[in-house]
Coordinates of N, CA and C in Angstrom, one line a residue:
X23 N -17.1 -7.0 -33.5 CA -17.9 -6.0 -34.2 C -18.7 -5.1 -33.2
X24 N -18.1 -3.6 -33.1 CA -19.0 -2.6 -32.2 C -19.7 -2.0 -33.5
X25 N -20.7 -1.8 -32.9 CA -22.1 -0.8 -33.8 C -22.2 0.4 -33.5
X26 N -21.5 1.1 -34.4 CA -21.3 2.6 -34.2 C -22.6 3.2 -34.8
X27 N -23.1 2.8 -36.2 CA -24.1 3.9 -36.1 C -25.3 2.9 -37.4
X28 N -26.1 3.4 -36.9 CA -27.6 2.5 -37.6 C -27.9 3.6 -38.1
X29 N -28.7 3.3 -39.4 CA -29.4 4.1 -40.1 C -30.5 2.8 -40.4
X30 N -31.8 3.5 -40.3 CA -33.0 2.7 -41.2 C -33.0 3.5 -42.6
X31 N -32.5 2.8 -43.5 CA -32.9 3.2 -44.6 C -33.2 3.1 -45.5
X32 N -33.8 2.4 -45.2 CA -35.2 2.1 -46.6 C -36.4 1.3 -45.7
X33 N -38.0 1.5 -45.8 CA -38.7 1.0 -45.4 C -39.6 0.5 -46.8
X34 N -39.8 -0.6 -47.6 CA -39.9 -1.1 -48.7 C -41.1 -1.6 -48.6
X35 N -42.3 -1.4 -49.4 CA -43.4 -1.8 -49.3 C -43.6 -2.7 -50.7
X36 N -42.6 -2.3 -51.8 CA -42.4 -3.6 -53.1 C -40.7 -3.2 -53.1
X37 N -40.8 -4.0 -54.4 CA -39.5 -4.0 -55.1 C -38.4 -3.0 -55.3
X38 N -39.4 -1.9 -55.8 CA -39.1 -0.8 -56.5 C -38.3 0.1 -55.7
X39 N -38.5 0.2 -54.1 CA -38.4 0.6 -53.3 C -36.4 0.6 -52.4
X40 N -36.5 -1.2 -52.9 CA -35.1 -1.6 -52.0 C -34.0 -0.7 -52.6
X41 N -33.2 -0.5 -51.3 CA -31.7 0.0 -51.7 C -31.1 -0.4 -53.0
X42 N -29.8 0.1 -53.2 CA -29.2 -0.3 -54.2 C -28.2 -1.6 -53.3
X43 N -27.5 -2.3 -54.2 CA -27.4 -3.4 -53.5 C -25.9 -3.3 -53.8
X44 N -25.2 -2.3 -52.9 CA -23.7 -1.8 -52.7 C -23.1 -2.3 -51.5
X45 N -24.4 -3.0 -50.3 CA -23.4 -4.1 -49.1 C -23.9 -5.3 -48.9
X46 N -22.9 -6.4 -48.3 CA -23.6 -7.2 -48.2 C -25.0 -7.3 -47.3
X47 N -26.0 -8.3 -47.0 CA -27.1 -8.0 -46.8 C -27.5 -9.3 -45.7
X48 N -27.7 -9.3 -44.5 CA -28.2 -10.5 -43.6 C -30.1 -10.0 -42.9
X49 N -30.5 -11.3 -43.7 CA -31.8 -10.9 -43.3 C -32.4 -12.0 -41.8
X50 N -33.4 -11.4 -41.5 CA -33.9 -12.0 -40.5 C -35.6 -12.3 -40.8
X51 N -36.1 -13.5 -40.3 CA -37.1 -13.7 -40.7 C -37.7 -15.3 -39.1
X52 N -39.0 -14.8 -39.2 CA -39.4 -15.8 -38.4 C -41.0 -15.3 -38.3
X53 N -41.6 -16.6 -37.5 CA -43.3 -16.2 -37.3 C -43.2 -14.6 -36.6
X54 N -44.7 -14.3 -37.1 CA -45.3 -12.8 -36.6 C -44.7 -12.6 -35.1
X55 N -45.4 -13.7 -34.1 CA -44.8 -13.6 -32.6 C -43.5 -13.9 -32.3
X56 N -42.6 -14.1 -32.6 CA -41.9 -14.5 -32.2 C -40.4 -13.9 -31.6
X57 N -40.6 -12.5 -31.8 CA -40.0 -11.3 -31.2 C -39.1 -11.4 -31.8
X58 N -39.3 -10.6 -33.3 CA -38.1 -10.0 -33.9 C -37.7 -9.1 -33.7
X59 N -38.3 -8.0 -33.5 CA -38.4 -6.3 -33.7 C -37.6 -6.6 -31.5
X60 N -38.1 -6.7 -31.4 CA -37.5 -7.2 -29.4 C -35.9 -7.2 -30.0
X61 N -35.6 -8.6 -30.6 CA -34.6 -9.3 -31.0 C -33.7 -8.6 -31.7
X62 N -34.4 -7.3 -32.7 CA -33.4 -6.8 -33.1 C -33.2 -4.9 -32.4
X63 N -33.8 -4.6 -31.7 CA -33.8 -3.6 -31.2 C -32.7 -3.8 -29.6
X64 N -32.4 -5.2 -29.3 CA -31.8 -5.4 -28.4 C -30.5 -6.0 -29.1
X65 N -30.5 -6.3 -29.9 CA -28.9 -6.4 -31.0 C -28.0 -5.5 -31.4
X66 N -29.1 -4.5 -31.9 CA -28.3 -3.2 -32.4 C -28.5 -2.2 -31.0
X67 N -28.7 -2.7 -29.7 CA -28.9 -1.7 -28.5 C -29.7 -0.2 -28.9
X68 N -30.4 -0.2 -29.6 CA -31.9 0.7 -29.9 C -33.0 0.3 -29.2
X69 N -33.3 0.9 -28.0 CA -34.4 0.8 -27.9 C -35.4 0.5 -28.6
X70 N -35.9 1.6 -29.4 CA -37.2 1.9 -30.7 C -37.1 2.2 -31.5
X71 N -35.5 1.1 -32.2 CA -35.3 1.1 -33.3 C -36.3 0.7 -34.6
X72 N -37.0 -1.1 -34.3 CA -37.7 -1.9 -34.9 C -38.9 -1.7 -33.9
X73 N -40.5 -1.3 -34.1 CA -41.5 -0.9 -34.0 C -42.0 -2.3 -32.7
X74 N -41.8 -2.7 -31.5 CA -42.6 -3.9 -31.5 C -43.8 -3.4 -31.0
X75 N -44.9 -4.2 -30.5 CA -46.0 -4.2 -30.2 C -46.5 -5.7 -29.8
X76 N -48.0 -5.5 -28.9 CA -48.3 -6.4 -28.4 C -49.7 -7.8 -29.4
X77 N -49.5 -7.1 -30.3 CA -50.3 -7.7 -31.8 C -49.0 -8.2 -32.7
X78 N -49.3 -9.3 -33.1 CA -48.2 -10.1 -33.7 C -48.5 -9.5 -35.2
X79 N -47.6 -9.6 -36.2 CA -47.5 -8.9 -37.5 C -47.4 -7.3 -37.4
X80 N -46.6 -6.5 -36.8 CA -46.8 -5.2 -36.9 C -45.4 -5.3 -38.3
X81 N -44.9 -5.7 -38.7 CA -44.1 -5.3 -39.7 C -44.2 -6.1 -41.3
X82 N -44.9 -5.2 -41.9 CA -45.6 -5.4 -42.9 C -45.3 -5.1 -44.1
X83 N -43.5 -4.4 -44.2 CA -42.4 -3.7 -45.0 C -41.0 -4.5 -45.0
X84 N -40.5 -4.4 -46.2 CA -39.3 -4.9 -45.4 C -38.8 -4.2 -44.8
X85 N -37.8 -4.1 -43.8 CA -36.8 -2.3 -43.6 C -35.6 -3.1 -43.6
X86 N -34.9 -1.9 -44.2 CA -33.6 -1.5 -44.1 C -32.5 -1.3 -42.9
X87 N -31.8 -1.6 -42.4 CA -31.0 -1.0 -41.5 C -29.7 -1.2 -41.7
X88 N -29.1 -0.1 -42.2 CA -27.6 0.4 -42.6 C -26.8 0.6 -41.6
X89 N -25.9 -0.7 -41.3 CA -25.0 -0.9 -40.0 C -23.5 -0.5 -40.5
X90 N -22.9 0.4 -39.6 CA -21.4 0.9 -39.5 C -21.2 1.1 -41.2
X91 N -21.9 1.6 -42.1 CA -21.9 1.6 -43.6 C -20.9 0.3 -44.0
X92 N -21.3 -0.5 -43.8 CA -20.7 -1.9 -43.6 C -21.6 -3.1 -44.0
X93 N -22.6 -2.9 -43.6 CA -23.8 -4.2 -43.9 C -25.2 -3.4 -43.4
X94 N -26.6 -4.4 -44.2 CA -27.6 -4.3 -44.2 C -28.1 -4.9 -43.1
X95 N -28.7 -4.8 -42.4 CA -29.5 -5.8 -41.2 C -31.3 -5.3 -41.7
X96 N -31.7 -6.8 -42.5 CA -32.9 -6.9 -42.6 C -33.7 -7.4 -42.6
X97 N -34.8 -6.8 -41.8 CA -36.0 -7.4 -41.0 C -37.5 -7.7 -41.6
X98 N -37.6 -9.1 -42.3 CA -38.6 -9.2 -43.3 C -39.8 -9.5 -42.1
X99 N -40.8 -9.3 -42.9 CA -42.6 -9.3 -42.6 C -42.6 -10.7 -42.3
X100 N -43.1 -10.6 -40.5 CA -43.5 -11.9 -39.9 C -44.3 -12.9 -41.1
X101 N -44.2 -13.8 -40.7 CA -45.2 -14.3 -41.4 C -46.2 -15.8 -40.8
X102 N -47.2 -16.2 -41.2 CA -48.1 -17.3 -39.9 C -48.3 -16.0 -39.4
X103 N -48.8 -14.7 -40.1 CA -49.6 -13.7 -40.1 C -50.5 -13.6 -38.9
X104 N -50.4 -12.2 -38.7 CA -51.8 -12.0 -37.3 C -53.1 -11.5 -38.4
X105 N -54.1 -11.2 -38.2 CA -55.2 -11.1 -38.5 C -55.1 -10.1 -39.3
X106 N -55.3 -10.6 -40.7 CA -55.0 -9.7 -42.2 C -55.9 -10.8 -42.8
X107 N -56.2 -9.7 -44.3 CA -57.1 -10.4 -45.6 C -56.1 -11.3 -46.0
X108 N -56.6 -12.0 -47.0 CA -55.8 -13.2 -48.1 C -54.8 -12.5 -48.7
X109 N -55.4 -11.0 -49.5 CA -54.9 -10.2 -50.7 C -53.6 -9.3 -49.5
X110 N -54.1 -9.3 -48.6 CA -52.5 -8.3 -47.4 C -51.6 -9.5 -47.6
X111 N -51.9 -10.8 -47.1 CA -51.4 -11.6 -46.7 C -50.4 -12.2 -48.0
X112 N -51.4 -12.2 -48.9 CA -50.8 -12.6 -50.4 C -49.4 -11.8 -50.9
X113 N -50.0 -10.4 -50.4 CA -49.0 -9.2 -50.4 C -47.2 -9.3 -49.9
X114 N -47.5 -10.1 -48.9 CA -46.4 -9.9 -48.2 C -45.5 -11.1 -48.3
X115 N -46.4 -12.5 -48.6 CA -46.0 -13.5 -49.5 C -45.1 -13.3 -50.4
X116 N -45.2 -12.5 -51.6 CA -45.2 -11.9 -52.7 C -43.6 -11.3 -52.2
X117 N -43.5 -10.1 -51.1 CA -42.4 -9.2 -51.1 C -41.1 -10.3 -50.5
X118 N -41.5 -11.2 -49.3 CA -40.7 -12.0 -48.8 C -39.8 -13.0 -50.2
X119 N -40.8 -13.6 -50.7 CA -40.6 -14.6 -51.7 C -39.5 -13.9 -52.7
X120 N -40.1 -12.9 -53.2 CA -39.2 -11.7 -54.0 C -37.8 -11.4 -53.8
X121 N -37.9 -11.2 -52.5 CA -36.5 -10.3 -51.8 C -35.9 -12.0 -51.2
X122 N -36.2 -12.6 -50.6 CA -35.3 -14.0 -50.5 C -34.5 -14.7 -52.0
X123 N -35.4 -14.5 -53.1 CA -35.3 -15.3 -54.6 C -34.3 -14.8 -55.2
X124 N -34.8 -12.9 -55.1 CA -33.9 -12.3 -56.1 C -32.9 -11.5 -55.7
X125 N -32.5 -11.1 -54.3 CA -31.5 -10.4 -53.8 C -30.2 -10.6 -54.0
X126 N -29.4 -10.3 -54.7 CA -28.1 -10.7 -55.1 C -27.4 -10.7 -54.0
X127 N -27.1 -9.3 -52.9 CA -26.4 -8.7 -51.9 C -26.5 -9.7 -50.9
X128 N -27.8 -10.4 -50.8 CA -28.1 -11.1 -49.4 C -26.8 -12.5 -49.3
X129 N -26.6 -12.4 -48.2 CA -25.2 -13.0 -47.7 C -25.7 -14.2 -46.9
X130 N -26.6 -14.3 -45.7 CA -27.3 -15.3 -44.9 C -28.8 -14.7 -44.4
X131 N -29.4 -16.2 -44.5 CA -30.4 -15.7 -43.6 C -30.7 -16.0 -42.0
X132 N -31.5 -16.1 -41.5 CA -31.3 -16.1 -40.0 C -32.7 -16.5 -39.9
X133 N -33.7 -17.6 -38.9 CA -34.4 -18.0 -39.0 C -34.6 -17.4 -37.1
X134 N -35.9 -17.1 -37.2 CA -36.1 -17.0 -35.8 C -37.2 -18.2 -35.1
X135 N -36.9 -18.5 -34.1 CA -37.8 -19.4 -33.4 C -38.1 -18.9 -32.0
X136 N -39.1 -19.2 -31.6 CA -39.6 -19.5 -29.7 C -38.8 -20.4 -29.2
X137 N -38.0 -20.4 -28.5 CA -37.4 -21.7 -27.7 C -38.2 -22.2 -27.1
X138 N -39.5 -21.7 -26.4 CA -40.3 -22.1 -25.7 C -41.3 -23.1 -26.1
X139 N -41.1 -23.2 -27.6 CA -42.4 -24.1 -28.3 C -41.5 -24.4 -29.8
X140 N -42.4 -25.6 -29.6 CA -41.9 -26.5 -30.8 C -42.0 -25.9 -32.7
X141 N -40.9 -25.5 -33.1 CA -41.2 -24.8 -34.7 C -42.3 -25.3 -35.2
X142 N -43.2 -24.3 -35.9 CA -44.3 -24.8 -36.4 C -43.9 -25.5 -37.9
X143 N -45.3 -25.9 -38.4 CA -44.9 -26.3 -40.4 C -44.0 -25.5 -41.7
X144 N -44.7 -23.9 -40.7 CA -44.4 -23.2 -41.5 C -42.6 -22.7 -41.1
X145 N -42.0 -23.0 -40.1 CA -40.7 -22.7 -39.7 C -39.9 -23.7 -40.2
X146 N -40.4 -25.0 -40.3 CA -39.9 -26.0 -40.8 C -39.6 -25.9 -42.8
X147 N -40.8 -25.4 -43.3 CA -40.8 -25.0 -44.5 C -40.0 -23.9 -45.3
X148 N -39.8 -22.9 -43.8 CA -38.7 -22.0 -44.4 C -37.4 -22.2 -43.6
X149 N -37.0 -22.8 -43.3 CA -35.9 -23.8 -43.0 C -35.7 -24.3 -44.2
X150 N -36.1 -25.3 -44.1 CA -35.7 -26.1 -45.6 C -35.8 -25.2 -46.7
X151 N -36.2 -24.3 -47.0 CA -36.0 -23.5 -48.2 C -34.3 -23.0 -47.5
X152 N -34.3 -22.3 -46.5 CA -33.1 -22.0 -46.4 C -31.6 -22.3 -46.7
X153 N -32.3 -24.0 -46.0 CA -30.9 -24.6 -46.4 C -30.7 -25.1 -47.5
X154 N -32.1 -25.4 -48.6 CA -31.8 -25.7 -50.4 C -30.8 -24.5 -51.1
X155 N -31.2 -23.3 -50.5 CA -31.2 -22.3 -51.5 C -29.5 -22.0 -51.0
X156 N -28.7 -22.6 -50.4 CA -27.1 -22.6 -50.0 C -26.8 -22.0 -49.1
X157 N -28.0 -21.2 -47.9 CA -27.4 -20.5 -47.3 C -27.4 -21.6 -45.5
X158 N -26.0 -20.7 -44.7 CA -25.7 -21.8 -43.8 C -26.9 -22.7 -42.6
X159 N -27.7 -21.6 -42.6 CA -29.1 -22.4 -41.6 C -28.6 -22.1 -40.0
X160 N -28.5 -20.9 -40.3 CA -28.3 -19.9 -38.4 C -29.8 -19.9 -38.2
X161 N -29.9 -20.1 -36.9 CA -31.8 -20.3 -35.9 C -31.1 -19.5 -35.0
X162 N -32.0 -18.5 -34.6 CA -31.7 -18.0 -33.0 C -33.4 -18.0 -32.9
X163 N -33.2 -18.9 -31.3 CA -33.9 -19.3 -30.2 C -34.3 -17.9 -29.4
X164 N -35.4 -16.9 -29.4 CA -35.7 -15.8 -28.9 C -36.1 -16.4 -27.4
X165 N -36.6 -15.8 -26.8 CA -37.0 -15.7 -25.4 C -36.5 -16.7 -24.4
X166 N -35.1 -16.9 -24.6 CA -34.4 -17.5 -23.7 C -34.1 -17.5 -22.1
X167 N -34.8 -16.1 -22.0 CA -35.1 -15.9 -20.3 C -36.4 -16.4 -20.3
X168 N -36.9 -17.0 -20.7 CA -38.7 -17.3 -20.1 C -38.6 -18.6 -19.8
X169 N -37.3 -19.6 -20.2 CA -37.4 -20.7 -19.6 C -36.5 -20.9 -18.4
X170 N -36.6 -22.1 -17.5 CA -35.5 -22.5 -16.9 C -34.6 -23.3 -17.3
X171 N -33.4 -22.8 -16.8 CA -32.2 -23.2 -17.1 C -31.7 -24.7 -17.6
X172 N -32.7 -25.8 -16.4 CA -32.8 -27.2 -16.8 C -33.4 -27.5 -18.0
X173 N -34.3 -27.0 -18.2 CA -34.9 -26.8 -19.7 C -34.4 -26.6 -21.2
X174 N -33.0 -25.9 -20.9 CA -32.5 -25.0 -22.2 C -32.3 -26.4 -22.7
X175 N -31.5 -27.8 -22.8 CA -31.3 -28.4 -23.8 C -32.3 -28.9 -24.3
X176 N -33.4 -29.1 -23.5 CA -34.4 -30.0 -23.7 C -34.9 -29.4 -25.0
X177 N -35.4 -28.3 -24.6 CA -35.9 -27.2 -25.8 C -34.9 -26.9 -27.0
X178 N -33.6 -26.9 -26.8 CA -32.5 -27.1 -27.9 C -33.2 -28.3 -29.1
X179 N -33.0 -29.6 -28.1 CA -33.1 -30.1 -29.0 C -34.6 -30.3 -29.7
X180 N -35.6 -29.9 -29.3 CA -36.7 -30.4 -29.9 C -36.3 -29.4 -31.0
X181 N -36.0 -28.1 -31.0 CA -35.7 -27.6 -32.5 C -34.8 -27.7 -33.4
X182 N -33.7 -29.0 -32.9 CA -33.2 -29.6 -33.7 C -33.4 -30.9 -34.1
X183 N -34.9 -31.3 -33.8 CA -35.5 -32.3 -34.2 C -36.1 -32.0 -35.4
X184 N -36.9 -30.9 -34.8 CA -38.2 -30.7 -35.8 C -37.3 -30.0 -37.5
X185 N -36.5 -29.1 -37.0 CA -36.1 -28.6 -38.5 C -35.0 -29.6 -38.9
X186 N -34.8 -30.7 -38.1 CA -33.7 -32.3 -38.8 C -31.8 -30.9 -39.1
X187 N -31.7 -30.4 -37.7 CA -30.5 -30.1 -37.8 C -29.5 -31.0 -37.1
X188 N -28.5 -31.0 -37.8 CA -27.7 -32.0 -36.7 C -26.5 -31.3 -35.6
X189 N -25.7 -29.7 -36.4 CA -24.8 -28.9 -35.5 C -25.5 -28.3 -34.8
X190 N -25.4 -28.4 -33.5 CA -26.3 -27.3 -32.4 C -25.3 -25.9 -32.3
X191 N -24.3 -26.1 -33.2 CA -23.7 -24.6 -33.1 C -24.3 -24.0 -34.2
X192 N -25.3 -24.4 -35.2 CA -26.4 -23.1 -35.7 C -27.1 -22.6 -35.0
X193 N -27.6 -23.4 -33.4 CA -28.7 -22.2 -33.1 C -28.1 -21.4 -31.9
X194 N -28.5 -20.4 -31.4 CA -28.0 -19.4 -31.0 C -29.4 -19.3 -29.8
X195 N -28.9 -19.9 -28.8 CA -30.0 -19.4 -27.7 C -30.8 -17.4 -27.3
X196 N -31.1 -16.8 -27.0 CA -31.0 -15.3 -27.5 C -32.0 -14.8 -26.3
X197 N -32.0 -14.0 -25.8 CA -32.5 -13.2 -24.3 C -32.3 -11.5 -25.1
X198 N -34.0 -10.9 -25.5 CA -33.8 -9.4 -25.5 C -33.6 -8.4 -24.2
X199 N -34.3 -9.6 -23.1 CA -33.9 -8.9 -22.1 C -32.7 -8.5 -21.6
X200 N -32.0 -10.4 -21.7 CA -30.5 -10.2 -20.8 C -29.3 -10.1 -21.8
X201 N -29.7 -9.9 -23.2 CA -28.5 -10.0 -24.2 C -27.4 -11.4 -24.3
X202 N -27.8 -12.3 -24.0 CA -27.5 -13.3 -23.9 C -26.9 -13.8 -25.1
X203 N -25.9 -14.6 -25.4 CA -25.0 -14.9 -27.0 C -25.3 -13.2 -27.9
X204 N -25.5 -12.0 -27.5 CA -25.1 -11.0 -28.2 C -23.8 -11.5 -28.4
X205 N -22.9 -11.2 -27.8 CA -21.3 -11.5 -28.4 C -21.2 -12.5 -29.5
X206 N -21.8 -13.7 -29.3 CA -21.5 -14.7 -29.9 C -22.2 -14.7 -31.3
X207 N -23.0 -13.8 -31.2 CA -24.0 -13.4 -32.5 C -23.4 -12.4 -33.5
X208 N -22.9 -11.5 -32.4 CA -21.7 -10.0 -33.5 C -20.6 -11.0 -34.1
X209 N -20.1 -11.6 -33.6 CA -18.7 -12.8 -33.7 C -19.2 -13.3 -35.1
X210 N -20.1 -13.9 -35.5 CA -20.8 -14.8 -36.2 C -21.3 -13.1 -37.5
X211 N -21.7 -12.6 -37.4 CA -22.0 -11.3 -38.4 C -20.7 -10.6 -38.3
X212 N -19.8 -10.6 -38.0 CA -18.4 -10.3 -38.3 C -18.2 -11.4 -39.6
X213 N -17.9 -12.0 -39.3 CA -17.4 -13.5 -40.4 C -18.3 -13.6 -41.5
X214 N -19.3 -13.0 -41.2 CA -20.4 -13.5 -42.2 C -20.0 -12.1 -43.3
X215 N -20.1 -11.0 -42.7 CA -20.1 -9.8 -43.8 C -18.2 -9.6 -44.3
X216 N -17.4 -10.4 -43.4 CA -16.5 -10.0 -43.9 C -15.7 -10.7 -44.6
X217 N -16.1 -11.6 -44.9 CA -16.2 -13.2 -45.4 C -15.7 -13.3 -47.0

């Protein structure tokens, strides 16, 4: 799968807002920090595609991104929130819960983690929603260059402890620096949207 051309299109603050649901749809979701907007601005090779910043929760919409008019690539609102009200926080509760429950188009979801540190309650919690609700339980491991190399299984497995996975071919080690399993990630979103 080469990525010829990205469109953001739709930035969704409710319901009302989402596309029509004409392709399939792979969402991405993980804690505020955990370098999504990194993760996906170095997948689709966009620089300043996905907004990041050095305050965790800057994405507080869902968006849209319309790949090769072929598939949706979408990037739901961190969540284990950076410093918001109850009623923001409630908010975004609300749109995530919404668009995971009721999306017909959506195809897989994608769970993001720190390789660096152990999945929190709340990673564990939406894990297991993941894998109840039938979809296959893909993890990509973000910041894969910040550890060393003797390290990688160690850290493998503690997050295949904590979320009780047993194939280590769901998680997907991941470097926004060095692009690291990009290929093996297009490979895997190939199969998935054409499926």
């Amino acid at each position: 799968m080469k990525i010829k051309n990205i469109e953001l299109e739709q930035v969704a603050g409710f319901r009302e807002q989402w596309p029509s649901e004409d392709l399939p749809e792979l969402a991405f979701v993980g804690r505020s920090n955990v370098g999504k907007s990194s993760f996906i601005n170095s997948f689709l090779g966009r620089k300043k595609l996905a907004k990041t910043s050095s305050v965790p929760g800057k994405t507080r919409t869902i968006n849209f991104y319309r790949i090769n008019d072929k598939f949706r690539l979408v990037d739901l609102p961190g969540y284990g929130y950076a410093k918001v009200s109850k009623k923001e926080k409630a908010k975004w509760d609300k749109l995530i819960n919404e668009y995971l429950h009721q999306r017909e188009a959506l195809r897989e979801v994608f769970l993001l983690v720190d390789i660096r540190h152990e999945p929190t309650a709340l990673d564990k919690q939406m894990y297991d929603w993941i894998r109840e609700t039938g979809f296959t339980g893909f993890v990509i491991a973000t910041k894969f260059d910040k550890i060393k190399k003797s390290q990688i299984q160690k850290h493998i497995k503690q997050i295949m402890k904590k979320l009780e996975i047993d194939d280590e071919g769901l998680i997907f080690a991941y470097s926004s620096e060095t692009k690291h399993n990009k290929d093996v990630l297009e490979e895997q979103v190939d199969v998935i949207v054409n499926y």
